[in-house]
Short mmCIF file of C-alpha atoms in Angstrom, two decimals:
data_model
loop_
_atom_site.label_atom_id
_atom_site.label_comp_id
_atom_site.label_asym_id
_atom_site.label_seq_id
_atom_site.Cartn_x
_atom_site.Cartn_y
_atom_site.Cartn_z
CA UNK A 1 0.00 0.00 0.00
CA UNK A 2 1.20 3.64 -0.41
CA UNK A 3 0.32 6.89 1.40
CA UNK A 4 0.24 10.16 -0.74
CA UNK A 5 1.68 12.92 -0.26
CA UNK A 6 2.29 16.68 -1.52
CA UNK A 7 5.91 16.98 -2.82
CA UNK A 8 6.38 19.77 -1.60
CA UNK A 9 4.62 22.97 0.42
CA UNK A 10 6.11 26.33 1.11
CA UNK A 11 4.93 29.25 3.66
CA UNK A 12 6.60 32.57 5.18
CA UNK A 13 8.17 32.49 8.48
CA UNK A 14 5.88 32.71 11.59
CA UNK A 15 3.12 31.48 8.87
CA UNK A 16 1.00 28.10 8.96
CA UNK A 17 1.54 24.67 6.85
CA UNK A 18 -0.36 21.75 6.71
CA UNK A 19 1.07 18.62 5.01
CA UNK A 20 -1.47 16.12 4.41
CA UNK A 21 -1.28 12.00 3.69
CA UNK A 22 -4.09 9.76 1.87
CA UNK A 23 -4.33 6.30 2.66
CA UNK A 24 -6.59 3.76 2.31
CA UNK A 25 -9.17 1.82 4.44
CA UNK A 26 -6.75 -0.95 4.98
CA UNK A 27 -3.92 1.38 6.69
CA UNK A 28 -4.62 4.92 8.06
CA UNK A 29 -8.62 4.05 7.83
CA UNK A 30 -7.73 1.31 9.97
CA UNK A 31 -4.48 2.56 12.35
CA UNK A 32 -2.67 4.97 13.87
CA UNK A 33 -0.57 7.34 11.96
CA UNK A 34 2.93 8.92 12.84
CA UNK A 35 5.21 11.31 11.37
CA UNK A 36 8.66 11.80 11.07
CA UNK A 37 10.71 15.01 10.56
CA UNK A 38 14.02 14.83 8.63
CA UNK A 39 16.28 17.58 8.49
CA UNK A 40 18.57 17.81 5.52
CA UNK A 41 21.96 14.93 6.24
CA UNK A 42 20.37 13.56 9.56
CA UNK A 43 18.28 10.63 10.12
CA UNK A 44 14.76 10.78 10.66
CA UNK A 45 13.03 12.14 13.88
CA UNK A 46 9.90 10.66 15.31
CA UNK A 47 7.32 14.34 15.64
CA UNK A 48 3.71 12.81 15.92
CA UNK A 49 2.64 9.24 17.21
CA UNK A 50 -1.10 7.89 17.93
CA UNK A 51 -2.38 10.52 15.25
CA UNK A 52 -2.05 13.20 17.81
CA UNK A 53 0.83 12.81 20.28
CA UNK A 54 3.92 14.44 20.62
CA UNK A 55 7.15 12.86 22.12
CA UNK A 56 8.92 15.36 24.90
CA UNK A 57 10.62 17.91 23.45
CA UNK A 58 8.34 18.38 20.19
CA UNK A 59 7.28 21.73 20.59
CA UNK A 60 3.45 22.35 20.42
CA UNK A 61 3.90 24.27 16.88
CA UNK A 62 3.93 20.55 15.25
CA UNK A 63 -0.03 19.46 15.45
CA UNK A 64 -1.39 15.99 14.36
CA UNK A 65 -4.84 15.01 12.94
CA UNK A 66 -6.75 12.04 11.32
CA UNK A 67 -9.55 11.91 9.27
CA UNK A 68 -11.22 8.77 7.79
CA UNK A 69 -8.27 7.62 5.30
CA UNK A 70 -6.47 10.93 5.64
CA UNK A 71 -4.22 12.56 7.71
CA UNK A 72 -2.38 15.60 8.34
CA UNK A 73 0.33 17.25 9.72
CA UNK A 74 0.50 20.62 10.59
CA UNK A 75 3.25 23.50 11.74
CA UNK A 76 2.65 26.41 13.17
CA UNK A 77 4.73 29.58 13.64
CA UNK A 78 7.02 28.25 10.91
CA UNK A 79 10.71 29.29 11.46
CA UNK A 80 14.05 28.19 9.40
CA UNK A 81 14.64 25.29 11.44
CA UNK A 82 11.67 23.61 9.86
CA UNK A 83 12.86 23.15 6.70
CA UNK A 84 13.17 19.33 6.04
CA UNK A 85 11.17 16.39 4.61
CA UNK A 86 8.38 15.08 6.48
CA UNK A 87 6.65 11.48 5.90
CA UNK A 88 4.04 10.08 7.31
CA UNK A 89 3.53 6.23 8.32
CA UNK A 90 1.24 3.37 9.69
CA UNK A 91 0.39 0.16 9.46
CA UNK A 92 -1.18 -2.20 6.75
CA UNK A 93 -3.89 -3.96 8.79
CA UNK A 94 -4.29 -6.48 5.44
CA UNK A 95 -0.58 -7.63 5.79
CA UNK A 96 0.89 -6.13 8.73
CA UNK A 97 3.56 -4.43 6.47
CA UNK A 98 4.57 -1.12 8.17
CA UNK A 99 4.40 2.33 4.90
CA UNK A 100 5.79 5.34 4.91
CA UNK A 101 4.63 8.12 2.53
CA UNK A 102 5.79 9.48 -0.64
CA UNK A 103 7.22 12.26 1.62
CA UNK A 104 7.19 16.30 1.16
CA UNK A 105 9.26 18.88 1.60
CA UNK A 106 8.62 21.83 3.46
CA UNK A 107 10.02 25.45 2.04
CA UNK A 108 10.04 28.54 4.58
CA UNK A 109 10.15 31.11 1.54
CA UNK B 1 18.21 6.66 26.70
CA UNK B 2 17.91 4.64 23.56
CA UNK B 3 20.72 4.41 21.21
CA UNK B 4 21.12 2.30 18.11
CA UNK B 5 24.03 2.37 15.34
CA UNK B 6 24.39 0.41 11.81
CA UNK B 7 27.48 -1.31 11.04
CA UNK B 8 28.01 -2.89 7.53
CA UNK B 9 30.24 -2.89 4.30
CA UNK B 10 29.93 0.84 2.80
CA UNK B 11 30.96 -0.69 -0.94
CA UNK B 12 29.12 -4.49 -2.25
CA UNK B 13 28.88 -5.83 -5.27
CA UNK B 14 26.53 -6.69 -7.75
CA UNK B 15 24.73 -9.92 -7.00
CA UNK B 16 26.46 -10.07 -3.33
CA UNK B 17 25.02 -10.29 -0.20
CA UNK B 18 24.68 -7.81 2.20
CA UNK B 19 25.12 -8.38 6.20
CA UNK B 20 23.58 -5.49 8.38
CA UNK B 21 24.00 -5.37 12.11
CA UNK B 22 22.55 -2.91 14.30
CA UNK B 23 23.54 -3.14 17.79
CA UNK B 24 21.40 -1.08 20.51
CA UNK B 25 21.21 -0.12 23.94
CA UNK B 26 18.76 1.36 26.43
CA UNK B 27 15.99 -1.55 26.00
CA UNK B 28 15.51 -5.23 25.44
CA UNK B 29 14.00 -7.18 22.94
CA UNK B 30 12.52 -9.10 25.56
CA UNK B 31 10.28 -6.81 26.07
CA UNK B 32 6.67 -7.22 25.47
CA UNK B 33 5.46 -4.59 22.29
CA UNK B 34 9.43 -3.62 21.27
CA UNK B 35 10.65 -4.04 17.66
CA UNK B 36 13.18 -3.32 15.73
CA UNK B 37 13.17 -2.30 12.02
CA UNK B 38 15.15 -1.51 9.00
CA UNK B 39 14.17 1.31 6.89
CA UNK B 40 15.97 2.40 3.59
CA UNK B 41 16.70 5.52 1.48
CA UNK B 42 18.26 6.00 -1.62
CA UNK B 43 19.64 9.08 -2.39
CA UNK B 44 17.24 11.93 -3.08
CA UNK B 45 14.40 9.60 -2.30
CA UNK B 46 11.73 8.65 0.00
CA UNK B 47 11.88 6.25 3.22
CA UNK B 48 11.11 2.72 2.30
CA UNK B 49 10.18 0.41 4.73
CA UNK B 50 12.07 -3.19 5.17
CA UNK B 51 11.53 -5.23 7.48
CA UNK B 52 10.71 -5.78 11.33
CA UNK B 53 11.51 -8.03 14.26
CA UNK B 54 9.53 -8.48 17.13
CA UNK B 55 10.00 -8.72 20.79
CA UNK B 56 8.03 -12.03 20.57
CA UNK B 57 10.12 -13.31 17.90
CA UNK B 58 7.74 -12.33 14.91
CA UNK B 59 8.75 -11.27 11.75
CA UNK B 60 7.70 -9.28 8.32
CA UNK B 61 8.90 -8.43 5.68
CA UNK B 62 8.38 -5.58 2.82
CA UNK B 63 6.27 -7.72 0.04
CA UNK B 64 8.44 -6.68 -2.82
CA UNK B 65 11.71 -7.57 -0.92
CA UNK B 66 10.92 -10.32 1.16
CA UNK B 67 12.49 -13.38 -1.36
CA UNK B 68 15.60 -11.26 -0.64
CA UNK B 69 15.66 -10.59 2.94
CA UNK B 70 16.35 -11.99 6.33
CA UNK B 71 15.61 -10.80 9.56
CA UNK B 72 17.43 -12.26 12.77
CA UNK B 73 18.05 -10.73 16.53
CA UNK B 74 20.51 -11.63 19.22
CA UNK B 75 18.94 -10.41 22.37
CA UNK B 76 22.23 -11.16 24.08
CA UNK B 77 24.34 -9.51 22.54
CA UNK B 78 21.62 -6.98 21.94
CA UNK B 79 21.54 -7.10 17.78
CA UNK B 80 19.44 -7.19 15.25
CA UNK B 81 20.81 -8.87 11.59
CA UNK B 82 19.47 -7.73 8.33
CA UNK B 83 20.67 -9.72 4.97
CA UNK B 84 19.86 -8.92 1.68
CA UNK B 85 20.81 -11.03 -1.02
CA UNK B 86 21.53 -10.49 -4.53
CA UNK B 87 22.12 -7.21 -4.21
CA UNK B 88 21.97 -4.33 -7.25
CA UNK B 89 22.92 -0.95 -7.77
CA UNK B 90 19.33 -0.30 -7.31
CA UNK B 91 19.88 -1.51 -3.69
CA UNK B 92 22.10 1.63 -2.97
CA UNK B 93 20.73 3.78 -0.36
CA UNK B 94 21.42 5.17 3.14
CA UNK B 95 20.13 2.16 5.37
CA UNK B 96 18.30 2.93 9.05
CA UNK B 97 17.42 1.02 12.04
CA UNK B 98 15.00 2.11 14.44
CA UNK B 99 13.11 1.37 17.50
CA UNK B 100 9.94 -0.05 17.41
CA UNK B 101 7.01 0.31 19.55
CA UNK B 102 3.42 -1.62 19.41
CA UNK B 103 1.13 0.84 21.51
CA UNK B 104 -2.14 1.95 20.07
CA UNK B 105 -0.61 2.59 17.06
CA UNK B 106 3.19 1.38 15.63
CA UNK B 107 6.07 3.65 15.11
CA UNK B 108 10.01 4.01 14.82
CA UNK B 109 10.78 6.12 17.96
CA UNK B 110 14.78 6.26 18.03
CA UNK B 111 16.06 6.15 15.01
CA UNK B 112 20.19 4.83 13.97
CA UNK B 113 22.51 7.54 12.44
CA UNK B 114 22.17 5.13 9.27
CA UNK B 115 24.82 3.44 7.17
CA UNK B 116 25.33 4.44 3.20
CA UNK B 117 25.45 1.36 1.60
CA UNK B 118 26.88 1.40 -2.48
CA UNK B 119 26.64 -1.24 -4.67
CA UNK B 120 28.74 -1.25 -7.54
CA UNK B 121 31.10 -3.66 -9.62
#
């Protein structure tokens, strides 16, 4: 299964950005969804678990949602720092296979 | 605090295999809803899923890899084992291994500094 997402989406600094991911009924219709933050040369960070949750030290700007067989990610107060790819994962309830998404890059113009 | 680092061959090649080992700290695999996976990215690409080994001994495998791959842990020694076989400059990406956790939902919480791995003749 894949999950879709934008290649890329762009905002100002201190401005808003939503990323989101489509699934299917068979993975985020069915799980949880995550996401990971990956700066440029680093490996990637864990910023949203359980749709919704942030690990300590994820700063409240980073927001989670689900919605049927969507979900999205979104960043508020966007500063430099947040430039980086950002994929989204879950499980495959039909084969227990873990996806990630196509992943998209996030611009602060 | 939950570490984990790759170790491999940086150069293979073509129809080799390749021998992963990630060796961790800060957690067992005896541990009821702990993983470990390996996750894969070729340069200028997306993350691609591999493979995962479970605290319980349970395996899987990414569907269009798994005739390739092998998945093994050494809870002694505290080490997870990834093999690919027949490996092709295709195969040539920055590989990842991460902590696992089974909660409500499954993700990779502590992620390995990853290992480039090139495969070329």
């Amino acid at each position: 299964s894949v999950l879709t997402q934008p290649p890329s989406v762009s905002a100002a600094p201190g401005q808003k950005v939503t990323v989101s991911c489509s699934g299917s009924s068979s993975d985020i219709g069915s799980n949880y969804v995550s996401w990971y933050q990956q700066l440029p040369g680093t490996a990637p960070k864990l910023l949203i678990y359980d749709n919704n949750k942030r690990p300590s030290g994820i700063p409240d700007r980073f927001s989670g949602s689900k919605s049927g067989t969507s979900a999205t990610l979104g960043i508020t107060g966007l500063q430099t720092g947040d430039e980086a790819d950002y994929y989204c994962g879950t499980r495959d309830s039909l084969s227990a296979d873990y996806v990630f998404g196509t992943g998209t890059k996030v611009t602060v113009l | 605090h939950i570490t984990l680092k790759e170790s491999g061959p940086a150069l293979v090649k073509p129809t080799q295999t390749l021998t992963l080992t990630c060796t961790f700290s800060g957690f067992s695999l005896r541990a009821s809803g702990v993983g470990v996976g390996w996750i894969r990215q070729p340069p200028g690409k997306a993350l691609e899923w591999l493979a995962l080994i479970y605290w319980d001994d349970d395996k899987r495998y990414s569907p269009s890899l798994q005739s390739r791959l092998t998945i093994t842990k050494d809870t002694s020694k505290n080490q997870v084992v990834l093999t690919l076989t027949n490996m092709d400059p295709a195969d040539t990406a920055t590989y990842y291994c991460a902590h696992d956790r089974l909660g409500l939902g499954e993700y990779f919480d502590f992620w390995g500094q990853g290992t480039l791995v090139t495969v070329s003749s």
